[in-house]
Every structure is written in C-alpha cells, then in structure tokens.
C-alpha cells in the first residue's frame, strides 16, 4: 500500500518531520495547469506589446523614417520580458503562496526547503532559472523518476523538495455497518496502527466512498485485496470469523480515525 515515497527531514532544532513526496504524476498535472495560466499571462503581454510596438514604430517612422535596428531592439526586449514572465510567474507565486503556484495549489502539493522550512526567494529563483533546462531537455523527468527524493535539477541546485500537502482526516460520507462498529474496539486492542500511513488510510477511504459505484465483481476483488493488505499493515494475526472484507475495511477506517483523534 506504499504508493508514495516518504522522506524524513531533521530541522535545525533536531525535530524530525515526515513528508510524502509529490511524485511525477502530481507534478506533471500541476505544471500543465501552471503553463495554461502562464500562457494566459503571456498572451495578454504579447497582445499589449504588439499594439505598443506597432504604434511606436509608426510614430518613429513619421519622425525619422524606417529604423531596422529599432525593430530588432523591440524584438529583443520582447524576448527578454517573456523570459522574465516565465521565471517570475513561478518565483512570485512560490514566494508569496508558501511554495505553491496555481497548479500546485490545485494538485495539493508545495515546495519546501531541504530542512523542512518554507521556500524563500533565493531558492525559488534558482528553481525557476533552471526550469527551462529541466523542461526542454526532459532532465527533470529523468531526475525525478530515478532519484530517491524525486528532485529535478532545479531542486538539487536550490536545495528544495516538492511534497504533498497533509490532508486532515474527514468524517465518513458513507454508511458503516453495525458489525464494523463492534469490531473497532477489538482492533484498537489487538492491532498496531503505528505502521499505517495517511496514504494507506486514504486508499481505504477512497474505496469505501466509491464502492457503491463499482460493479460487484470488481468491488469484491478489490475489497479482498485491500483487506489483506490492511491486515498486514496493522499487524493483525487473524480477522474474526464471519467478518466480510467490507466490514473489516470499515472497522479499520473507524479505528484509525479514532486513534488519530486521540493522539
């Protein structure tokens, strides 16, 4: 059930923090959204610049005639501003939004420093300056997929990590059987939930919320797999007789939720 890589960081105060790394899928989704938003900014600039440069050239042509050098200068300035918009988009949002851009916010991921502290202007600038290299030559994908900490080149240079935001545990929005509620007390005594991570809990919750829409055969197979994996994660020797896979998963869900609320 370990679908995501986790990393433990030690702060300067010797406090250990554990995070779930964002993963290539979440980062690609966030980047796609960011490029769409950035594209809107760029489109607005190009339209404004085209109107401004055209009018400027017309005025100067009336005064001094055609000036080829001025046209080249305007193109160079346009390219320079485009690069600043590209870099500045990520720098401004990541600095002001505590490591998030619009895409990262929708994907529920954020950038932090290697010591667990929020990203600062210097780190964000370094990441953004190296983004063209990571994106154009696909070095970022190579480093993220093969690296243990899923860092692209910009992350290595800036000393940053991209993590998932920890989501609060929400109450269930699905029916829970009486058998599961009865089993909860036994699980809290016999099972060890210290090995269950938030993403393990999230997988169970996702299944319980979506099971009603599944076809019976798929629901039965998936519930058996999840029940078996959950039994191993919580180090439970034996599931009580007469308890179905769905009832067991409901009980695990409730037991983990209650134990977490008592910490």
PDB file of N, CA and C in Angstrom, residues 130-216:
ATOM      1  N   UNK A 130      16.439  27.335 -13.639  1.00  0.00           N
ATOM      2  CA  UNK A 130      16.835  26.041 -14.211  1.00  0.00           C
ATOM      3  C   UNK A 130      15.648  25.270 -14.796  1.00  0.00           C
ATOM      4  N   UNK A 131      14.441  25.810 -14.654  1.00  0.00           N
ATOM      5  CA  UNK A 131      13.267  25.112 -15.184  1.00  0.00           C
ATOM      6  C   UNK A 131      13.336  24.901 -16.701  1.00  0.00           C
ATOM      7  N   UNK A 132      13.783  25.899 -17.501  1.00  0.00           N
ATOM      8  CA  UNK A 132      13.874  25.637 -18.945  1.00  0.00           C
ATOM      9  C   UNK A 132      14.752  24.451 -19.290  1.00  0.00           C
ATOM     10  N   UNK A 133      15.850  24.275 -18.543  1.00  0.00           N
ATOM     11  CA  UNK A 133      16.733  23.133 -18.795  1.00  0.00           C
ATOM     12  C   UNK A 133      16.018  21.840 -18.448  1.00  0.00           C
ATOM     13  N   UNK A 134      15.326  21.821 -17.311  1.00  0.00           N
ATOM     14  CA  UNK A 134      14.594  20.622 -16.892  1.00  0.00           C
ATOM     15  C   UNK A 134      13.471  20.277 -17.856  1.00  0.00           C
ATOM     16  N   UNK A 135      12.774  21.297 -18.352  1.00  0.00           N
ATOM     17  CA  UNK A 135      11.603  21.053 -19.197  1.00  0.00           C
ATOM     18  C   UNK A 135      11.968  20.750 -20.649  1.00  0.00           C
ATOM     19  N   UNK A 136      12.849  21.558 -21.218  1.00  0.00           N
ATOM     20  CA  UNK A 136      13.152  21.415 -22.643  1.00  0.00           C
ATOM     21  C   UNK A 136      13.902  20.112 -22.932  1.00  0.00           C
ATOM     22  N   UNK A 137      14.865  19.774 -22.104  1.00  0.00           N
ATOM     23  CA  UNK A 137      15.678  18.579 -22.341  1.00  0.00           C
ATOM     24  C   UNK A 137      15.189  17.369 -21.547  1.00  0.00           C
ATOM     25  N   UNK A 138      14.045  17.500 -20.868  1.00  0.00           N
ATOM     26  CA  UNK A 138      13.439  16.411 -20.092  1.00  0.00           C
ATOM     27  C   UNK A 138      14.363  15.873 -19.003  1.00  0.00           C
ATOM     28  N   UNK A 139      15.307  16.696 -18.580  1.00  0.00           N
ATOM     29  CA  UNK A 139      16.175  16.270 -17.492  1.00  0.00           C
ATOM     30  C   UNK A 139      15.389  16.162 -16.191  1.00  0.00           C
ATOM     31  N   UNK A 140      14.387  17.020 -16.034  1.00  0.00           N
ATOM     32  CA  UNK A 140      13.588  16.988 -14.823  1.00  0.00           C
ATOM     33  C   UNK A 140      12.899  15.659 -14.631  1.00  0.00           C
ATOM     34  N   UNK A 141      12.297  15.127 -15.698  1.00  0.00           N
ATOM     35  CA  UNK A 141      11.633  13.829 -15.624  1.00  0.00           C
ATOM     36  C   UNK A 141      12.639  12.740 -15.263  1.00  0.00           C
ATOM     37  N   UNK A 142      13.802  12.788 -15.885  1.00  0.00           N
ATOM     38  CA  UNK A 142      14.849  11.796 -15.636  1.00  0.00           C
ATOM     39  C   UNK A 142      15.262  11.797 -14.164  1.00  0.00           C
ATOM     40  N   UNK A 143      15.524  12.972 -13.618  1.00  0.00           N
ATOM     41  CA  UNK A 143      15.969  13.069 -12.228  1.00  0.00           C
ATOM     42  C   UNK A 143      14.858  12.686 -11.257  1.00  0.00           C
ATOM     43  N   UNK A 144      13.617  13.103 -11.533  1.00  0.00           N
ATOM     44  CA  UNK A 144      12.508  12.807 -10.621  1.00  0.00           C
ATOM     45  C   UNK A 144      12.228  11.315 -10.566  1.00  0.00           C
ATOM     46  N   UNK A 145      12.183  10.673 -11.721  1.00  0.00           N
ATOM     47  CA  UNK A 145      11.840   9.253 -11.773  1.00  0.00           C
ATOM     48  C   UNK A 145      12.930   8.389 -11.144  1.00  0.00           C
ATOM     49  N   UNK A 146      14.177   8.731 -11.384  1.00  0.00           N
ATOM     50  CA  UNK A 146      15.275   7.886 -10.916  1.00  0.00           C
ATOM     51  C   UNK A 146      15.808   8.283  -9.540  1.00  0.00           C
ATOM     52  N   UNK A 147      15.520   9.475  -9.088  1.00  0.00           N
ATOM     53  CA  UNK A 147      16.044   9.923  -7.807  1.00  0.00           C
ATOM     54  C   UNK A 147      15.207   9.457  -6.637  1.00  0.00           C
ATOM     55  N   UNK A 148      15.841   9.129  -5.524  1.00  0.00           N
ATOM     56  CA  UNK A 148      15.131   8.654  -4.341  1.00  0.00           C
ATOM     57  C   UNK A 148      14.268   9.751  -3.740  1.00  0.00           C
ATOM     58  N   UNK A 149      14.728  10.996  -3.848  1.00  0.00           N
ATOM     59  CA  UNK A 149      13.963  12.114  -3.307  1.00  0.00           C
ATOM     60  C   UNK A 149      13.156  12.849  -4.376  1.00  0.00           C
ATOM     61  N   UNK A 150      13.115  12.298  -5.567  1.00  0.00           N
ATOM     62  CA  UNK A 150      12.288  12.821  -6.660  1.00  0.00           C
ATOM     63  C   UNK A 150      12.562  14.306  -6.916  1.00  0.00           C
ATOM     64  N   UNK A 151      13.838  14.651  -7.006  1.00  0.00           N
ATOM     65  CA  UNK A 151      14.233  16.032  -7.263  1.00  0.00           C
ATOM     66  C   UNK A 151      14.609  16.200  -8.720  1.00  0.00           C
ATOM     67  N   UNK A 152      14.159  17.307  -9.308  1.00  0.00           N
ATOM     68  CA  UNK A 152      14.679  17.680 -10.618  1.00  0.00           C
ATOM     69  C   UNK A 152      15.957  18.483 -10.412  1.00  0.00           C
ATOM     70  N   UNK A 153      16.605  18.844 -11.515  1.00  0.00           N
ATOM     71  CA  UNK A 153      17.877  19.562 -11.420  1.00  0.00           C
ATOM     72  C   UNK A 153      17.733  20.849 -10.608  1.00  0.00           C
ATOM     73  N   UNK A 154      16.654  21.583 -10.837  1.00  0.00           N
ATOM     74  CA  UNK A 154      16.435  22.821 -10.098  1.00  0.00           C
ATOM     75  C   UNK A 154      16.316  22.600  -8.606  1.00  0.00           C
ATOM     76  N   UNK A 155      15.723  21.474  -8.209  1.00  0.00           N
ATOM     77  CA  UNK A 155      15.604  21.158  -6.782  1.00  0.00           C
ATOM     78  C   UNK A 155      16.957  20.856  -6.160  1.00  0.00           C
ATOM     79  N   UNK A 156      17.792  20.157  -6.903  1.00  0.00           N
ATOM     80  CA  UNK A 156      19.127  19.832  -6.374  1.00  0.00           C
ATOM     81  C   UNK A 156      19.940  21.095  -6.156  1.00  0.00           C
ATOM     82  N   UNK A 157      19.899  21.996  -7.109  1.00  0.00           N
ATOM     83  CA  UNK A 157      20.688  23.227  -7.003  1.00  0.00           C
ATOM     84  C   UNK A 157      20.127  24.137  -5.906  1.00  0.00           C
ATOM     85  N   UNK A 158      18.797  24.237  -5.825  1.00  0.00           N
ATOM     86  CA  UNK A 158      18.182  25.146  -4.854  1.00  0.00           C
ATOM     87  C   UNK A 158      18.050  24.542  -3.465  1.00  0.00           C
ATOM     88  N   UNK A 159      18.204  23.213  -3.354  1.00  0.00           N
ATOM     89  CA  UNK A 159      18.035  22.572  -2.057  1.00  0.00           C
ATOM     90  C   UNK A 159      16.587  22.527  -1.618  1.00  0.00           C
ATOM     91  N   UNK A 160      15.715  22.057  -2.516  1.00  0.00           N
ATOM     92  CA  UNK A 160      14.284  22.031  -2.223  1.00  0.00           C
ATOM     93  C   UNK A 160      13.686  20.661  -2.492  1.00  0.00           C
ATOM     94  N   UNK A 161      12.497  20.443  -1.959  1.00  0.00           N
ATOM     95  CA  UNK A 161      11.711  19.237  -2.185  1.00  0.00           C
ATOM     96  C   UNK A 161      10.293  19.641  -2.556  1.00  0.00           C
ATOM     97  N   UNK A 162       9.616  18.793  -3.309  1.00  0.00           N
ATOM     98  CA  UNK A 162       8.199  19.011  -3.617  1.00  0.00           C
ATOM     99  C   UNK A 162       7.414  17.915  -2.908  1.00  0.00           C
ATOM    100  N   UNK A 163       6.532  18.324  -2.005  1.00  0.00           N
ATOM    101  CA  UNK A 163       5.800  17.371  -1.168  1.00  0.00           C
ATOM    102  C   UNK A 163       4.302  17.526  -1.355  1.00  0.00           C
ATOM    103  N   UNK A 164       3.583  16.522  -0.900  1.00  0.00           N
ATOM    104  CA  UNK A 164       2.130  16.611  -0.872  1.00  0.00           C
ATOM    105  C   UNK A 164       1.706  17.325   0.400  1.00  0.00           C
ATOM    106  N   UNK A 165       0.626  18.068   0.294  1.00  0.00           N
ATOM    107  CA  UNK A 165       0.074  18.684   1.489  1.00  0.00           C
ATOM    108  C   UNK A 165      -0.621  17.622   2.318  1.00  0.00           C
ATOM    109  N   UNK A 166      -0.376  17.667   3.621  1.00  0.00           N
ATOM    110  CA  UNK A 166      -1.054  16.731   4.511  1.00  0.00           C
ATOM    111  C   UNK A 166      -2.519  17.122   4.606  1.00  0.00           C
ATOM    112  N   UNK A 167      -3.390  16.169   4.326  1.00  0.00           N
ATOM    113  CA  UNK A 167      -4.820  16.431   4.353  1.00  0.00           C
ATOM    114  C   UNK A 167      -5.427  15.997   5.680  1.00  0.00           C
ATOM    115  N   UNK A 168      -6.268  16.821   6.261  1.00  0.00           N
ATOM    116  CA  UNK A 168      -6.916  16.421   7.501  1.00  0.00           C
ATOM    117  C   UNK A 168      -7.857  15.246   7.270  1.00  0.00           C
ATOM    118  N   UNK A 169      -8.010  14.429   8.306  1.00  0.00           N
ATOM    119  CA  UNK A 169      -8.899  13.276   8.231  1.00  0.00           C
ATOM    120  C   UNK A 169     -10.337  13.765   8.378  1.00  0.00           C
ATOM    121  N   UNK A 170     -11.140  13.456   7.408  1.00  0.00           N
ATOM    122  CA  UNK A 170     -12.527  13.906   7.438  1.00  0.00           C
ATOM    123  C   UNK A 170     -13.452  12.767   7.841  1.00  0.00           C
ATOM    124  N   UNK A 171     -14.593  13.124   8.333  1.00  0.00           N
ATOM    125  CA  UNK A 171     -15.556  12.111   8.733  1.00  0.00           C
ATOM    126  C   UNK A 171     -16.106  11.401   7.506  1.00  0.00           C
ATOM    127  N   UNK A 172     -16.634  10.217   7.718  1.00  0.00           N
ATOM    128  CA  UNK A 172     -17.085   9.395   6.606  1.00  0.00           C
ATOM    129  C   UNK A 172     -18.348   9.971   5.981  1.00  0.00           C
ATOM    130  N   UNK A 173     -18.468   9.775   4.681  1.00  0.00           N
ATOM    131  CA  UNK A 173     -19.671  10.178   3.968  1.00  0.00           C
ATOM    132  C   UNK A 173     -20.312   8.950   3.338  1.00  0.00           C
ATOM    133  N   UNK A 174     -20.180   7.824   4.022  1.00  0.00           N
ATOM    134  CA  UNK A 174     -20.723   6.565   3.517  1.00  0.00           C
ATOM    135  C   UNK A 174     -21.242   5.771   4.716  1.00  0.00           C
ATOM    136  N   UNK A 175     -22.191   4.868   4.487  1.00  0.00           N
ATOM    137  CA  UNK A 175     -22.744   4.080   5.602  1.00  0.00           C
ATOM    138  C   UNK A 175     -21.730   3.084   6.150  1.00  0.00           C
ATOM    139  N   UNK A 176     -21.760   2.887   7.451  1.00  0.00           N
ATOM    140  CA  UNK A 176     -20.888   1.930   8.128  1.00  0.00           C
ATOM    141  C   UNK A 176     -21.766   0.917   8.857  1.00  0.00           C
ATOM    142  N   UNK A 177     -21.472  -0.355   8.685  1.00  0.00           N
ATOM    143  CA  UNK A 177     -22.292  -1.412   9.267  1.00  0.00           C
ATOM    144  C   UNK A 177     -22.109  -1.497  10.780  1.00  0.00           C
ATOM    145  N   UNK A 178     -23.104  -2.073  11.461  1.00  0.00           N
ATOM    146  CA  UNK A 178     -23.010  -2.269  12.914  1.00  0.00           C
ATOM    147  C   UNK A 178     -21.895  -3.259  13.264  1.00  0.00           C
ATOM    148  N   UNK A 179     -21.688  -4.245  12.383  1.00  0.00           N
ATOM    149  CA  UNK A 179     -20.612  -5.217  12.627  1.00  0.00           C
ATOM    150  C   UNK A 179     -19.253  -4.525  12.667  1.00  0.00           C
ATOM    151  N   UNK A 180     -19.074  -3.535  11.798  1.00  0.00           N
ATOM    152  CA  UNK A 180     -17.801  -2.812  11.777  1.00  0.00           C
ATOM    153  C   UNK A 180     -17.617  -1.999  13.046  1.00  0.00           C
ATOM    154  N   UNK A 181     -18.674  -1.354  13.507  1.00  0.00           N
ATOM    155  CA  UNK A 181     -18.584  -0.559  14.725  1.00  0.00           C
ATOM    156  C   UNK A 181     -18.280  -1.430  15.928  1.00  0.00           C
ATOM    157  N   UNK A 182     -18.795  -2.661  15.922  1.00  0.00           N
ATOM    158  CA  UNK A 182     -18.500  -3.596  17.011  1.00  0.00           C
ATOM    159  C   UNK A 182     -17.052  -4.049  16.973  1.00  0.00           C
ATOM    160  N   UNK A 183     -16.497  -4.205  15.774  1.00  0.00           N
ATOM    161  CA  UNK A 183     -15.136  -4.699  15.606  1.00  0.00           C
ATOM    162  C   UNK A 183     -14.082  -3.644  15.948  1.00  0.00           C
ATOM    163  N   UNK A 184     -14.453  -2.382  15.946  1.00  0.00           N
ATOM    164  CA  UNK A 184     -13.486  -1.304  16.173  1.00  0.00           C
ATOM    165  C   UNK A 184     -12.758  -1.472  17.494  1.00  0.00           C
ATOM    166  N   UNK A 185     -13.483  -1.733  18.569  1.00  0.00           N
ATOM    167  CA  UNK A 185     -12.870  -1.864  19.898  1.00  0.00           C
ATOM    168  C   UNK A 185     -11.840  -2.974  19.918  1.00  0.00           C
ATOM    169  N   UNK A 186     -12.133  -4.081  19.266  1.00  0.00           N
ATOM    170  CA  UNK A 186     -11.191  -5.195  19.226  1.00  0.00           C
ATOM    171  C   UNK A 186      -9.936  -4.830  18.440  1.00  0.00           C
ATOM    172  N   UNK A 187     -10.115  -4.111  17.337  1.00  0.00           N
ATOM    173  CA  UNK A 187      -8.956  -3.715  16.533  1.00  0.00           C
ATOM    174  C   UNK A 187      -8.041  -2.763  17.303  1.00  0.00           C
ATOM    175  N   UNK A 188      -8.628  -1.854  18.063  1.00  0.00           N
ATOM    176  CA  UNK A 188      -7.816  -0.912  18.827  1.00  0.00           C
ATOM    177  C   UNK A 188      -6.985  -1.620  19.895  1.00  0.00           C
ATOM    178  N   UNK A 189      -7.439  -2.793  20.296  1.00  0.00           N
ATOM    179  CA  UNK A 189      -6.702  -3.569  21.308  1.00  0.00           C
ATOM    180  C   UNK A 189      -5.687  -4.515  20.666  1.00  0.00           C
ATOM    181  N   UNK A 190      -6.105  -5.245  19.635  1.00  0.00           N
ATOM    182  CA  UNK A 190      -5.276  -6.301  19.052  1.00  0.00           C
ATOM    183  C   UNK A 190      -4.359  -5.845  17.922  1.00  0.00           C
ATOM    184  N   UNK A 191      -4.721  -4.772  17.223  1.00  0.00           N
ATOM    185  CA  UNK A 191      -3.949  -4.349  16.051  1.00  0.00           C
ATOM    186  C   UNK A 191      -2.971  -3.229  16.413  1.00  0.00           C
ATOM    187  N   UNK A 192      -1.984  -3.045  15.544  1.00  0.00           N
ATOM    188  CA  UNK A 192      -0.976  -1.995  15.718  1.00  0.00           C
ATOM    189  C   UNK A 192      -1.083  -1.034  14.535  1.00  0.00           C
ATOM    190  N   UNK A 193      -1.677   0.108  14.782  1.00  0.00           N
ATOM    191  CA  UNK A 193      -1.902   1.071  13.704  1.00  0.00           C
ATOM    192  C   UNK A 193      -0.722   2.011  13.477  1.00  0.00           C
ATOM    193  N   UNK A 194       0.366   1.796  14.198  1.00  0.00           N
ATOM    194  CA  UNK A 194       1.528   2.676  14.023  1.00  0.00           C
ATOM    195  C   UNK A 194       2.151   2.521  12.642  1.00  0.00           C
ATOM    196  N   UNK A 195       1.937   1.383  12.004  1.00  0.00           N
ATOM    197  CA  UNK A 195       2.505   1.163  10.670  1.00  0.00           C
ATOM    198  C   UNK A 195       1.640   1.671   9.543  1.00  0.00           C
ATOM    199  N   UNK A 196       0.449   2.141   9.856  1.00  0.00           N
ATOM    200  CA  UNK A 196      -0.452   2.643   8.815  1.00  0.00           C
ATOM    201  C   UNK A 196      -0.189   4.119   8.584  1.00  0.00           C
ATOM    202  N   UNK A 197       0.131   4.463   7.358  1.00  0.00           N
ATOM    203  CA  UNK A 197       0.430   5.835   6.986  1.00  0.00           C
ATOM    204  C   UNK A 197      -0.831   6.539   6.485  1.00  0.00           C
ATOM    205  N   UNK A 198      -0.819   7.872   6.448  1.00  0.00           N
ATOM    206  CA  UNK A 198      -2.002   8.604   5.970  1.00  0.00           C
ATOM    207  C   UNK A 198      -2.452   8.183   4.573  1.00  0.00           C
ATOM    208  N   UNK A 199      -1.487   7.875   3.689  1.00  0.00           N
ATOM    209  CA  UNK A 199      -1.899   7.468   2.345  1.00  0.00           C
ATOM    210  C   UNK A 199      -2.557   6.090   2.341  1.00  0.00           C
ATOM    211  N   UNK A 200      -2.167   5.201   3.300  1.00  0.00           N
ATOM    212  CA  UNK A 200      -2.847   3.910   3.417  1.00  0.00           C
ATOM    213  C   UNK A 200      -4.306   4.123   3.798  1.00  0.00           C
ATOM    214  N   UNK A 201      -4.495   5.010   4.779  1.00  0.00           N
ATOM    215  CA  UNK A 201      -5.855   5.361   5.209  1.00  0.00           C
ATOM    216  C   UNK A 201      -6.646   5.974   4.060  1.00  0.00           C
ATOM    217  N   UNK A 202      -5.978   6.823   3.278  1.00  0.00           N
ATOM    218  CA  UNK A 202      -6.655   7.492   2.161  1.00  0.00           C
ATOM    219  C   UNK A 202      -7.127   6.483   1.115  1.00  0.00           C
ATOM    220  N   UNK A 203      -6.345   5.420   0.891  1.00  0.00           N
ATOM    221  CA  UNK A 203      -6.737   4.394  -0.074  1.00  0.00           C
ATOM    222  C   UNK A 203      -8.006   3.691   0.388  1.00  0.00           C
ATOM    223  N   UNK A 204      -8.048   3.350   1.682  1.00  0.00           N
ATOM    224  CA  UNK A 204      -9.238   2.688   2.228  1.00  0.00           C
ATOM    225  C   UNK A 204     -10.448   3.613   2.144  1.00  0.00           C
ATOM    226  N   UNK A 205     -10.263   4.878   2.521  1.00  0.00           N
ATOM    227  CA  UNK A 205     -11.357   5.841   2.479  1.00  0.00           C
ATOM    228  C   UNK A 205     -11.875   6.020   1.053  1.00  0.00           C
ATOM    229  N   UNK A 206     -10.941   6.096   0.091  1.00  0.00           N
ATOM    230  CA  UNK A 206     -11.339   6.274  -1.303  1.00  0.00           C
ATOM    231  C   UNK A 206     -12.178   5.091  -1.779  1.00  0.00           C
ATOM    232  N   UNK A 207     -11.767   3.881  -1.390  1.00  0.00           N
ATOM    233  CA  UNK A 207     -12.533   2.698  -1.797  1.00  0.00           C
ATOM    234  C   UNK A 207     -13.927   2.714  -1.174  1.00  0.00           C
ATOM    235  N   UNK A 208     -14.005   2.986   0.125  1.00  0.00           N
ATOM    236  CA  UNK A 208     -15.298   2.972   0.805  1.00  0.00           C
ATOM    237  C   UNK A 208     -16.247   4.019   0.243  1.00  0.00           C
ATOM    238  N   UNK A 209     -15.706   5.131  -0.213  1.00  0.00           N
ATOM    239  CA  UNK A 209     -16.544   6.175  -0.784  1.00  0.00           C
ATOM    240  C   UNK A 209     -17.019   5.835  -2.196  1.00  0.00           C
ATOM    241  N   UNK A 210     -16.217   5.052  -2.915  1.00  0.00           N
ATOM    242  CA  UNK A 210     -16.529   4.772  -4.320  1.00  0.00           C
ATOM    243  C   UNK A 210     -17.113   3.385  -4.569  1.00  0.00           C
ATOM    244  N   UNK A 211     -17.141   2.541  -3.574  1.00  0.00           N
ATOM    245  CA  UNK A 211     -17.529   1.143  -3.796  1.00  0.00           C
ATOM    246  C   UNK A 211     -18.949   0.983  -4.330  1.00  0.00           C
ATOM    247  N   UNK A 212     -19.842   1.902  -3.943  1.00  0.00           N
ATOM    248  CA  UNK A 212     -21.231   1.774  -4.389  1.00  0.00           C
ATOM    249  C   UNK A 212     -21.354   1.888  -5.903  1.00  0.00           C
ATOM    250  N   UNK A 213     -20.408   2.575  -6.546  1.00  0.00           N
ATOM    251  CA  UNK A 213     -20.468   2.762  -7.995  1.00  0.00           C
ATOM    252  C   UNK A 213     -19.752   1.649  -8.759  1.00  0.00           C
ATOM    253  N   UNK A 214     -19.100   0.726  -8.035  1.00  0.00           N
ATOM    254  CA  UNK A 214     -18.348  -0.340  -8.689  1.00  0.00           C
ATOM    255  C   UNK A 214     -19.257  -1.509  -9.033  1.00  0.00           C
ATOM    256  N   UNK A 215     -18.875  -2.266 -10.057  1.00  0.00           N
ATOM    257  CA  UNK A 215     -19.598  -3.488 -10.369  1.00  0.00           C
ATOM    258  C   UNK A 215     -19.271  -4.526  -9.294  1.00  0.00           C
ATOM    259  N   UNK A 216     -20.186  -5.419  -8.960  1.00  0.00           N
ATOM    260  CA  UNK A 216     -19.998  -6.346  -7.834  1.00  0.00           C
ATOM    261  C   UNK A 216     -18.695  -7.139  -7.882  1.00  0.00           C
TER     262      UNK A 216
END
